[in-house]
Each structure stands twice: as structure tokens, then as C-alpha cells.
Amino acid sequence: MNISYKWLQDLVDLDLPAEKLAEKLTLIGLELDGLHQAGDDWVLDIETTSNRGDCLSHLGVAREVSVSTRRSLRLPESELPHEEPDRDLVSIDDPDLCHRFTARIIRNVKIGPSPDWLVRRLEAVGERPINNIADITNYAMHTLGQPMHAFDLDKLAEGRIIVRRAKQGESLVTLDEVERKLDGSMLAICDAEKPLAVGGVMGGFESGIGEDTVNVLLEVACFDSLSIRSTSRELGLSTEASYRFERGVDIENLVRASDFASDLIAELAGGEIGEFADVYPTKREPARIDAPELRSEVLRLSGLDVSQDEIERILSDLGIEKLSADSYRSPTWRHDLAIEEDLVEEVVRIAGYDTIGEELPSGGSAGEYQPSEERKRRLRGALSTLGYSEAISYSFIDSGHQGVFASVPSLGTSESGDFVEIRDPIIEGASMMRPSLLPGILDAVKVNFNHRNRDLKLFEIGKVFVPEANETGLPLEKELLSICITGSELLSDRENAVRKMDFYDLKGALELVFDSLRIERPQLRPCKVSHLQAGQSAEVLEGGSVVGYVGKVNDGVSAGYKFKQPVFVAEIDLESLLKKSEEPPAYTSLPVYPSVQRDVTMAIKRSVSYGDVRQAITGQGFELLRNVSYVDVFEGQGLAEGERAVTIRLDYRSDERTLTEEEVDSVHSEILKNLASDIDFELR
């Protein structure tokens, strides 16, 4: 918003240099984007926030200058009569969209160029001079903040104005000579036959002021902000007028603005002032603000100790009326004042942000993470130590994912066929809210594959959404954890040797997750899941309840993502796990004596899981056996149909001495002998 320094001087007693004025305005919250000289004038480029529509004029800025400098404000005055017409000059059919409408007749005007002083002022604020009538309406808008429009009275059917909603199918050629289709949601300024203007946005070309105009109808009105914003967006047409109406204008300023412009038309275009119509269906009262503890709130929220008298002076200078000891009324030009905190802000910014002390607040302790956040931090740290990277993907996905991925059971459906649809997507092609984290993390895998990153370990923590309404009537939200692995990794015990990651690596990651949350490790149970490969998929059980799924992405889903290597994924209900109480960590001293490892490769039936083998070994209760871990699995040549070779590692250690080979061999043989009675296997 460009503001002329000389223009401001017409409205407020101002003797500060332009540079000092710029600093003053910045200190009270009006940020300046620039200051430049224009002839013998200075122009301030003020960045106006959306809630301060009152500052979109020289009068609005002059009010701020008046309050901050304690200088007198000069409002334009007029002695024009307000002679009512002898007929209905204006009728409002939709008072919800048009709150007030004034119209003044001015006859026998002479259209021509504007005087030099007016041209210079308009050019200083970026307006292009057109003719004296159009220039006067623009000048009045920049002076008082009230958009207005001048019609050629002789081009109005029956010489009257009807303010109504546009009819379906109506169109209008606007002043920019573009034909625009109107609909029933838009407000139109019409005569007895047709639309003349899009209310609050732009006038029509046919009824506009031309070189042959003699008689003028000057419109000054107040329209509904939301309606103007909607119409402007629908038509793709933003104007100086719509910009101001969207932010709100002063409904009590209409008559002053009309008189101001009419006086100038009479002076510069030789017009004769005629009838004046003011249609104001329902008077709108400004907001009443209850502020029983205003002074103490100023101190509490800002640290400034402002006296009650100073508070009253500041509010009075701002036009805020005191109704009682603890209530106030905002001025009609301030639509942003509604609650006590708004008054606190006004007092503090005028008293001066620069006067707030630098003393640190006393007392209090450093903040801590909530227990659930602390557990998630441990989870992230644990996965990071295994080489996992955290992915963060969009919550919006393409509708093509509908029905592809099974949801975790706690979401109330086994297949994610129902999506929360987004009414007005901000990203093209992303019209649904995700019911699963898998589309996002698999998209991340695809992007990495395209950049030739074939070895990946990823995880994501995020919210998912399903349409089943909860008690608030909103979609159900759940926080899930997804994990994904693909490709190879280096072996820890062999230099530069790699191995393919598989289902068991993902199972190990899940166990680490449960360990980091300090809850009992999960059990896995084979199952069928829509997006996972049959025979390589399982339910994740915690305390007997299914909290997620783990397995290999099936061929159909892999083909859709154009994957050329196996990808393994897990998705669990993290929100449910975080509600489980933590098991207190148990202290275990570091081992003093070395362990001895024995690897065993055995051919077993596919129906026998690694978990079955591990349970059969650990269940024998040998004290020297400290751990059983998975190493590798092989399927293929050299094995009978329906068999696979599984390699496991057994760790032996004593807390009292270093074990001998004979002791280890004895226990190891006994374990394998006992295992043979529980599981049918063949050593390889």
C-alpha cells in the first residue's frame, strides 16, 4: 500500500521527516517495505496485514500517526445537503450481501482530464489517470478507504438501482472489456433490466463514464466481505475495490466518502449536486469487548506496567469507546478487535514494543517431553542405530491407491477401501487422505530406485485417517509406524561381504521397536494380507491383539511401483503401543568372560517357522545358552520340495569362567538331540 507523505499532511498535523515517520510507523506495527522520493513528495510502501483493512487508506494511516504522535486528526467535512429523491432510487433485495447502499445524483458534469495536482497524487500511489470522474472516485478511495463507482445515469433503465443476486445465465462485460458469466452466488448492481456491475468488484463497461456522460449516479456502498472474496476468486478478478471490501470497510463512513467525492466532482467537473439516497436496512453495531482485568492482562502478557489513565488515553485516541468500567466498544473501522487480548495488543503497540524490558522470566523449569514423545524419540534413535532413515511423506494420496493396502485392524476395517475425500485438493492428483503410511514410504522407495539407490532401510511415523466418525464427528485418526527394507547390507562378521535383506531383518527391526518402547516383544502369526505375498506375510500380535502386519510386498503391488527387487514392509498401530505401560529396564552387568558361537544350518519344512525352532531351543533351559539368533535362509536347489535351509546362531557363555570347547560341544550336542524330538530337521 503506497502512502503519500504530502497527502497525509492534509489529514494530520505532521512535521516529522519522512524517514522518522517510517521508523515511527514500524514501531507501532505497520511494517514498511520501502520509502522513495517522488518529485517533491515521499512515498511510503506499507505492508498491510489482512486484518488491518482500515490501514488501506491515507485516513487509516493518518489515524495511526495521530495516535502515536499525539497530533490532531483532520477529517474531511462537507456541507452538502442530503435531499431525498421523490422516488425509489435504490432498492436492496439481498441485505445479507449488501449492508448499506448510498447513491447521489450529480447532473451536468463535464468529462475531461484531471488537474495536475490530482494526477500527481494518483501516480504517486500507482494509479493511472483516466478522466476527472474516475480519478475522483479513485482519489476518494485512497483518501478514505471507501471504494466507490460512478455510473452514467442516462444509461440506467428507469434511472434506478436494484441490488440483487445475479440470475443464472446472466453475464456482464466489465470495465476491462471482458465478458464474465455470473451465477446466483454473486451480488450484482442492476437497473430495471440488466446487471450494471459486479457488486464490490468491478463496474460494467456499458454503464461506465464516457466522454459523452452528462449525468452521474455515484454509488458508495458496503458489501459482505465473504461474498466479495468468493466472487473475486470465482471470476479470477481481484481489484482495488474487492481487496478492500474483502478486508472490511467502515459502514459509518459511507456518507462522508460520498460527500467528499461529490464536492470534488462539483469543483473539478462542474457538476450540480442532486438527490441523495441512503438505504441502510439494519444498523450494525460494533463489537462489544469485555475486559474486566485489562491492566493486569497488559502486564501479564507483555511485561509492560501501563497506568490505567494511559490505557484509557490510548484506547480513546484509537476510537475505542469505554462503555463501563470493564467493557469497551470497538470503532466501526476496526473489524479486527473482538476480545480482550486485542485491546492488550493495541495498548502495547502504542505504548511501544521497544519499551518492553529485557528481563528474563523468573522461576519455572526447563520443559520436558511428554512420555509418549520420549518413547518415540527412543524408537527413532533405536532404528537409526540400525541404519534406518526416517521418511516424511504427504498425508494426501492419489485415489488410485484405494483398496490396495490393508489397514491395521484398530482402524476398524481390514481393507482400506474407504477414503477421506478432500473437497478442494491443494495438490493435483492428491485427493484423498491416507488410510495407510505404505503409499508414501513406497513412493520414497520408488524415488530412490530411480536415483539408483537400491539398498534402503526406511521408517515413518505419522497419522492416518479413515472416514468412520469419532465422537467429534470428524474422521478417525491413528498414529502408525511403517518400516521398509529392500536390497542388501554388509555382513557384520565378514569384511566387504554383503547379503540380501529379507523378512527376518524386518522382524528384527520390529523387535527392536518393541524393545525401545519397553514392552514385551511381539509374536508373529502367518496370515493373508491383500498387499503382501502369500507365505511371506504375518500378523504382528501384542498381548494377543493384532496391531499390524509384516511381510513381502506382493507381485501386483510391486509391478504397480515398477519394483525389480523384493521389498519388505511392516505397519503397526504405534498409538496403541504407546498406551501400553513400560516395563522397567533391568540392569545386566557386562560379561566378563567371552562367548562361544555355533552356527547351525538345518533343512526344515516350510510349515516350521524360525520362531518355532527358537522356542524349541530356548525352552530346553540350558544355563550356558545365552542367545539364539537368526542368520540366513536358503530355498532352492539341493533341497526337497517343501523344504528350506535355515541358519541360526547359538551363543554360549558362563558368568564364572571361560568355557572350554568340550563343555560347549557337550551342551550343543544335547540341545540338537533334544531338538530332534520336537522338530523334524536335517543338519546341512
Coordinates of N, CA and C in Angstrom, one line a residue, residues 177-252:
E177 N -13.4 -4.8 -20.3 CA -13.9 -5.3 -21.6 C -13.8 -6.8 -21.8
V178 N -14.0 -7.5 -20.7 CA -14.1 -9.0 -20.6 C -15.5 -9.4 -20.2
E179 N -16.1 -10.3 -21.0 CA -17.4 -10.8 -20.7 C -17.3 -11.8 -19.6
R180 N -18.0 -11.6 -18.5 CA -17.9 -12.5 -17.3 C -19.3 -13.1 -17.0
K181 N -19.3 -14.5 -16.9 CA -20.5 -15.2 -16.6 C -20.8 -15.1 -15.1
L182 N -22.0 -14.7 -14.7 CA -22.4 -14.6 -13.3 C -23.3 -15.8 -12.9
D183 N -23.3 -16.0 -11.6 CA -24.2 -17.0 -11.1 C -24.9 -16.5 -9.8
G184 N -25.8 -17.3 -9.3 CA -26.7 -16.9 -8.2 C -26.0 -16.6 -6.9
S185 N -24.7 -17.0 -6.8 CA -24.0 -16.6 -5.5 C -23.4 -15.2 -5.5
M186 N -23.4 -14.6 -6.7 CA -22.8 -13.3 -6.8 C -23.7 -12.1 -6.7
L187 N -23.3 -11.1 -6.1 CA -24.1 -9.9 -6.0 C -23.9 -9.0 -7.2
A188 N -25.0 -8.5 -7.7 CA -25.0 -7.7 -8.9 C -25.7 -6.4 -8.6
I189 N -25.1 -5.3 -9.2 CA -25.7 -4.0 -9.1 C -26.4 -3.8 -10.5
C190 N -27.8 -3.7 -10.5 CA -28.6 -3.7 -11.7 C -29.4 -2.5 -11.8
D191 N -29.9 -2.3 -13.1 CA -31.0 -1.3 -13.2 C -32.3 -2.2 -13.4
A192 N -33.3 -1.6 -13.9 CA -34.6 -2.3 -14.0 C -34.5 -3.5 -15.0
E193 N -33.5 -3.6 -15.8 CA -33.4 -4.6 -16.9 C -32.3 -5.6 -16.8
K194 N -31.1 -5.1 -16.4 CA -29.9 -5.9 -16.6 C -28.8 -5.5 -15.5
P195 N -27.8 -6.4 -15.3 CA -26.7 -6.1 -14.4 C -25.9 -4.9 -15.0
L196 N -25.4 -4.1 -14.1 CA -24.6 -2.9 -14.4 C -23.2 -3.1 -13.9
A197 N -23.0 -3.9 -12.8 CA -21.7 -4.0 -12.2 C -21.7 -5.3 -11.3
V198 N -20.5 -5.9 -11.1 CA -20.4 -6.9 -10.2 C -20.1 -6.3 -8.8
G199 N -21.1 -6.4 -7.9 CA -21.0 -5.6 -6.6 C -19.7 -5.8 -5.9
G200 N -19.0 -4.7 -5.6 CA -17.8 -4.7 -4.8 C -16.6 -5.2 -5.6
V201 N -16.7 -5.5 -6.9 CA -15.5 -6.0 -7.6 C -15.2 -5.1 -8.8
M202 N -16.1 -4.9 -9.7 CA -15.8 -4.1 -10.9 C -17.1 -3.7 -11.6
G203 N -17.1 -2.4 -12.1 CA -18.3 -1.9 -12.8 C -18.4 -2.5 -14.2
G204 N -19.5 -2.2 -14.9 CA -19.7 -2.7 -16.2 C -19.3 -1.7 -17.2
F205 N -18.9 -2.2 -18.4 CA -18.4 -1.3 -19.5 C -19.5 -0.4 -20.1
E206 N -20.6 -0.9 -20.3 CA -21.7 -0.2 -21.0 C -22.2 1.0 -20.1
S207 N -22.3 0.8 -18.8 CA -22.9 1.9 -18.0 C -21.8 2.8 -17.4
G208 N -20.5 2.6 -17.8 CA -19.5 3.4 -17.2 C -19.4 4.8 -17.7
I209 N -18.6 5.6 -17.2 CA -18.4 7.0 -17.5 C -17.7 7.1 -18.9
G210 N -18.2 7.9 -19.8 CA -17.6 8.1 -21.1 C -17.5 9.5 -21.4
E211 N -16.9 9.9 -22.6 CA -16.8 11.3 -22.9 C -18.1 12.0 -23.1
D212 N -19.2 11.3 -23.4 CA -20.5 11.9 -23.6 C -21.3 11.9 -22.3
T213 N -20.8 11.5 -21.2 CA -21.6 11.4 -20.0 C -21.9 12.9 -19.5
V214 N -23.2 13.0 -19.1 CA -23.6 14.3 -18.6 C -24.1 14.2 -17.2
N215 N -24.8 13.2 -16.9 CA -25.4 13.0 -15.6 C -24.8 11.7 -14.9
V216 N -24.5 11.8 -13.6 CA -23.8 10.7 -12.9 C -24.6 10.3 -11.7
L217 N -24.6 8.9 -11.5 CA -25.0 8.4 -10.2 C -23.8 7.8 -9.5
L218 N -23.5 8.4 -8.4 CA -22.3 7.9 -7.6 C -22.8 6.9 -6.5
E219 N -22.2 5.7 -6.7 CA -22.5 4.6 -5.7 C -21.4 4.6 -4.7
V220 N -21.8 4.6 -3.4 CA -20.9 4.3 -2.3 C -21.6 3.3 -1.4
A221 N -21.1 2.1 -1.2 CA -21.8 1.0 -0.6 C -20.9 0.2 0.3
C222 N -21.6 -0.7 1.1 CA -20.8 -1.6 2.0 C -21.4 -3.0 1.7
F223 N -20.5 -3.9 1.3 CA -20.9 -5.3 0.9 C -20.3 -6.3 1.9
D224 N -20.9 -7.5 1.8 CA -20.4 -8.6 2.7 C -19.0 -9.1 2.3
S225 N -18.1 -9.1 3.2 CA -16.7 -9.5 2.9 C -16.6 -10.8 2.3
L226 N -17.2 -11.8 2.9 CA -17.1 -13.2 2.4 C -17.6 -13.4 1.0
S227 N -18.7 -12.7 0.7 CA -19.3 -12.8 -0.6 C -18.4 -12.2 -1.6
I228 N -17.8 -11.0 -1.3 CA -16.9 -10.4 -2.3 C -15.7 -11.3 -2.5
R229 N -15.1 -11.9 -1.5 CA -14.0 -12.8 -1.6 C -14.3 -14.0 -2.5
S230 N -15.5 -14.5 -2.3 CA -15.9 -15.7 -3.1 C -16.1 -15.3 -4.6
T231 N -16.7 -14.2 -4.8 CA -17.0 -13.7 -6.2 C -15.7 -13.4 -6.9
S232 N -14.8 -12.7 -6.2 CA -13.5 -12.4 -6.8 C -12.7 -13.6 -7.2
R233 N -12.7 -14.6 -6.3 CA -12.0 -15.9 -6.7 C -12.7 -16.6 -7.8
E234 N -14.0 -16.6 -7.8 CA -14.8 -17.4 -8.8 C -14.5 -16.7 -10.2
L235 N -14.5 -15.4 -10.2 CA -14.3 -14.7 -11.5 C -12.8 -14.6 -11.9
G236 N -11.9 -14.9 -10.9 CA -10.5 -14.7 -11.2 C -10.2 -13.2 -11.4
L237 N -10.9 -12.3 -10.6 CA -10.8 -10.9 -10.8 C -10.6 -10.2 -9.5
S238 N -9.4 -9.7 -9.2 CA -9.1 -9.0 -8.0 C -8.8 -7.6 -8.3
T239 N -9.5 -6.7 -7.6 CA -9.4 -5.2 -7.9 C -9.1 -4.5 -6.6
E240 N -8.7 -3.2 -6.8 CA -8.5 -2.4 -5.6 C -9.8 -2.4 -4.7
A241 N -10.9 -2.4 -5.4 CA -12.2 -2.3 -4.6 C -12.4 -3.7 -3.9
S242 N -12.3 -4.8 -4.6 CA -12.5 -6.1 -3.9 C -11.5 -6.3 -2.8
Y243 N -10.3 -5.9 -3.0 CA -9.2 -6.0 -2.0 C -9.6 -5.4 -0.7
R244 N -10.3 -4.2 -0.8 CA -10.7 -3.5 0.4 C -12.0 -4.1 1.0
F245 N -12.9 -4.4 0.2 CA -14.2 -5.0 0.7 C -13.9 -6.3 1.4
E246 N -13.0 -7.1 0.8 CA -12.7 -8.4 1.5 C -12.2 -8.2 2.9
R247 N -11.5 -7.2 3.2 CA -11.0 -6.9 4.5 C -11.9 -6.1 5.4
G248 N -13.0 -5.6 4.8 CA -13.9 -4.8 5.6 C -13.7 -3.3 5.5
V249 N -14.8 -2.6 5.2 CA -14.8 -1.1 5.2 C -15.6 -0.6 6.3
D250 N -15.5 0.7 6.6 CA -16.3 1.3 7.7 C -17.7 1.7 7.2
I251 N -18.7 1.0 7.7 CA -20.0 1.2 7.2 C -20.6 2.6 7.6
E252 N -20.0 3.2 8.6 CA -20.4 4.5 9.0 C -19.7 5.6 8.3

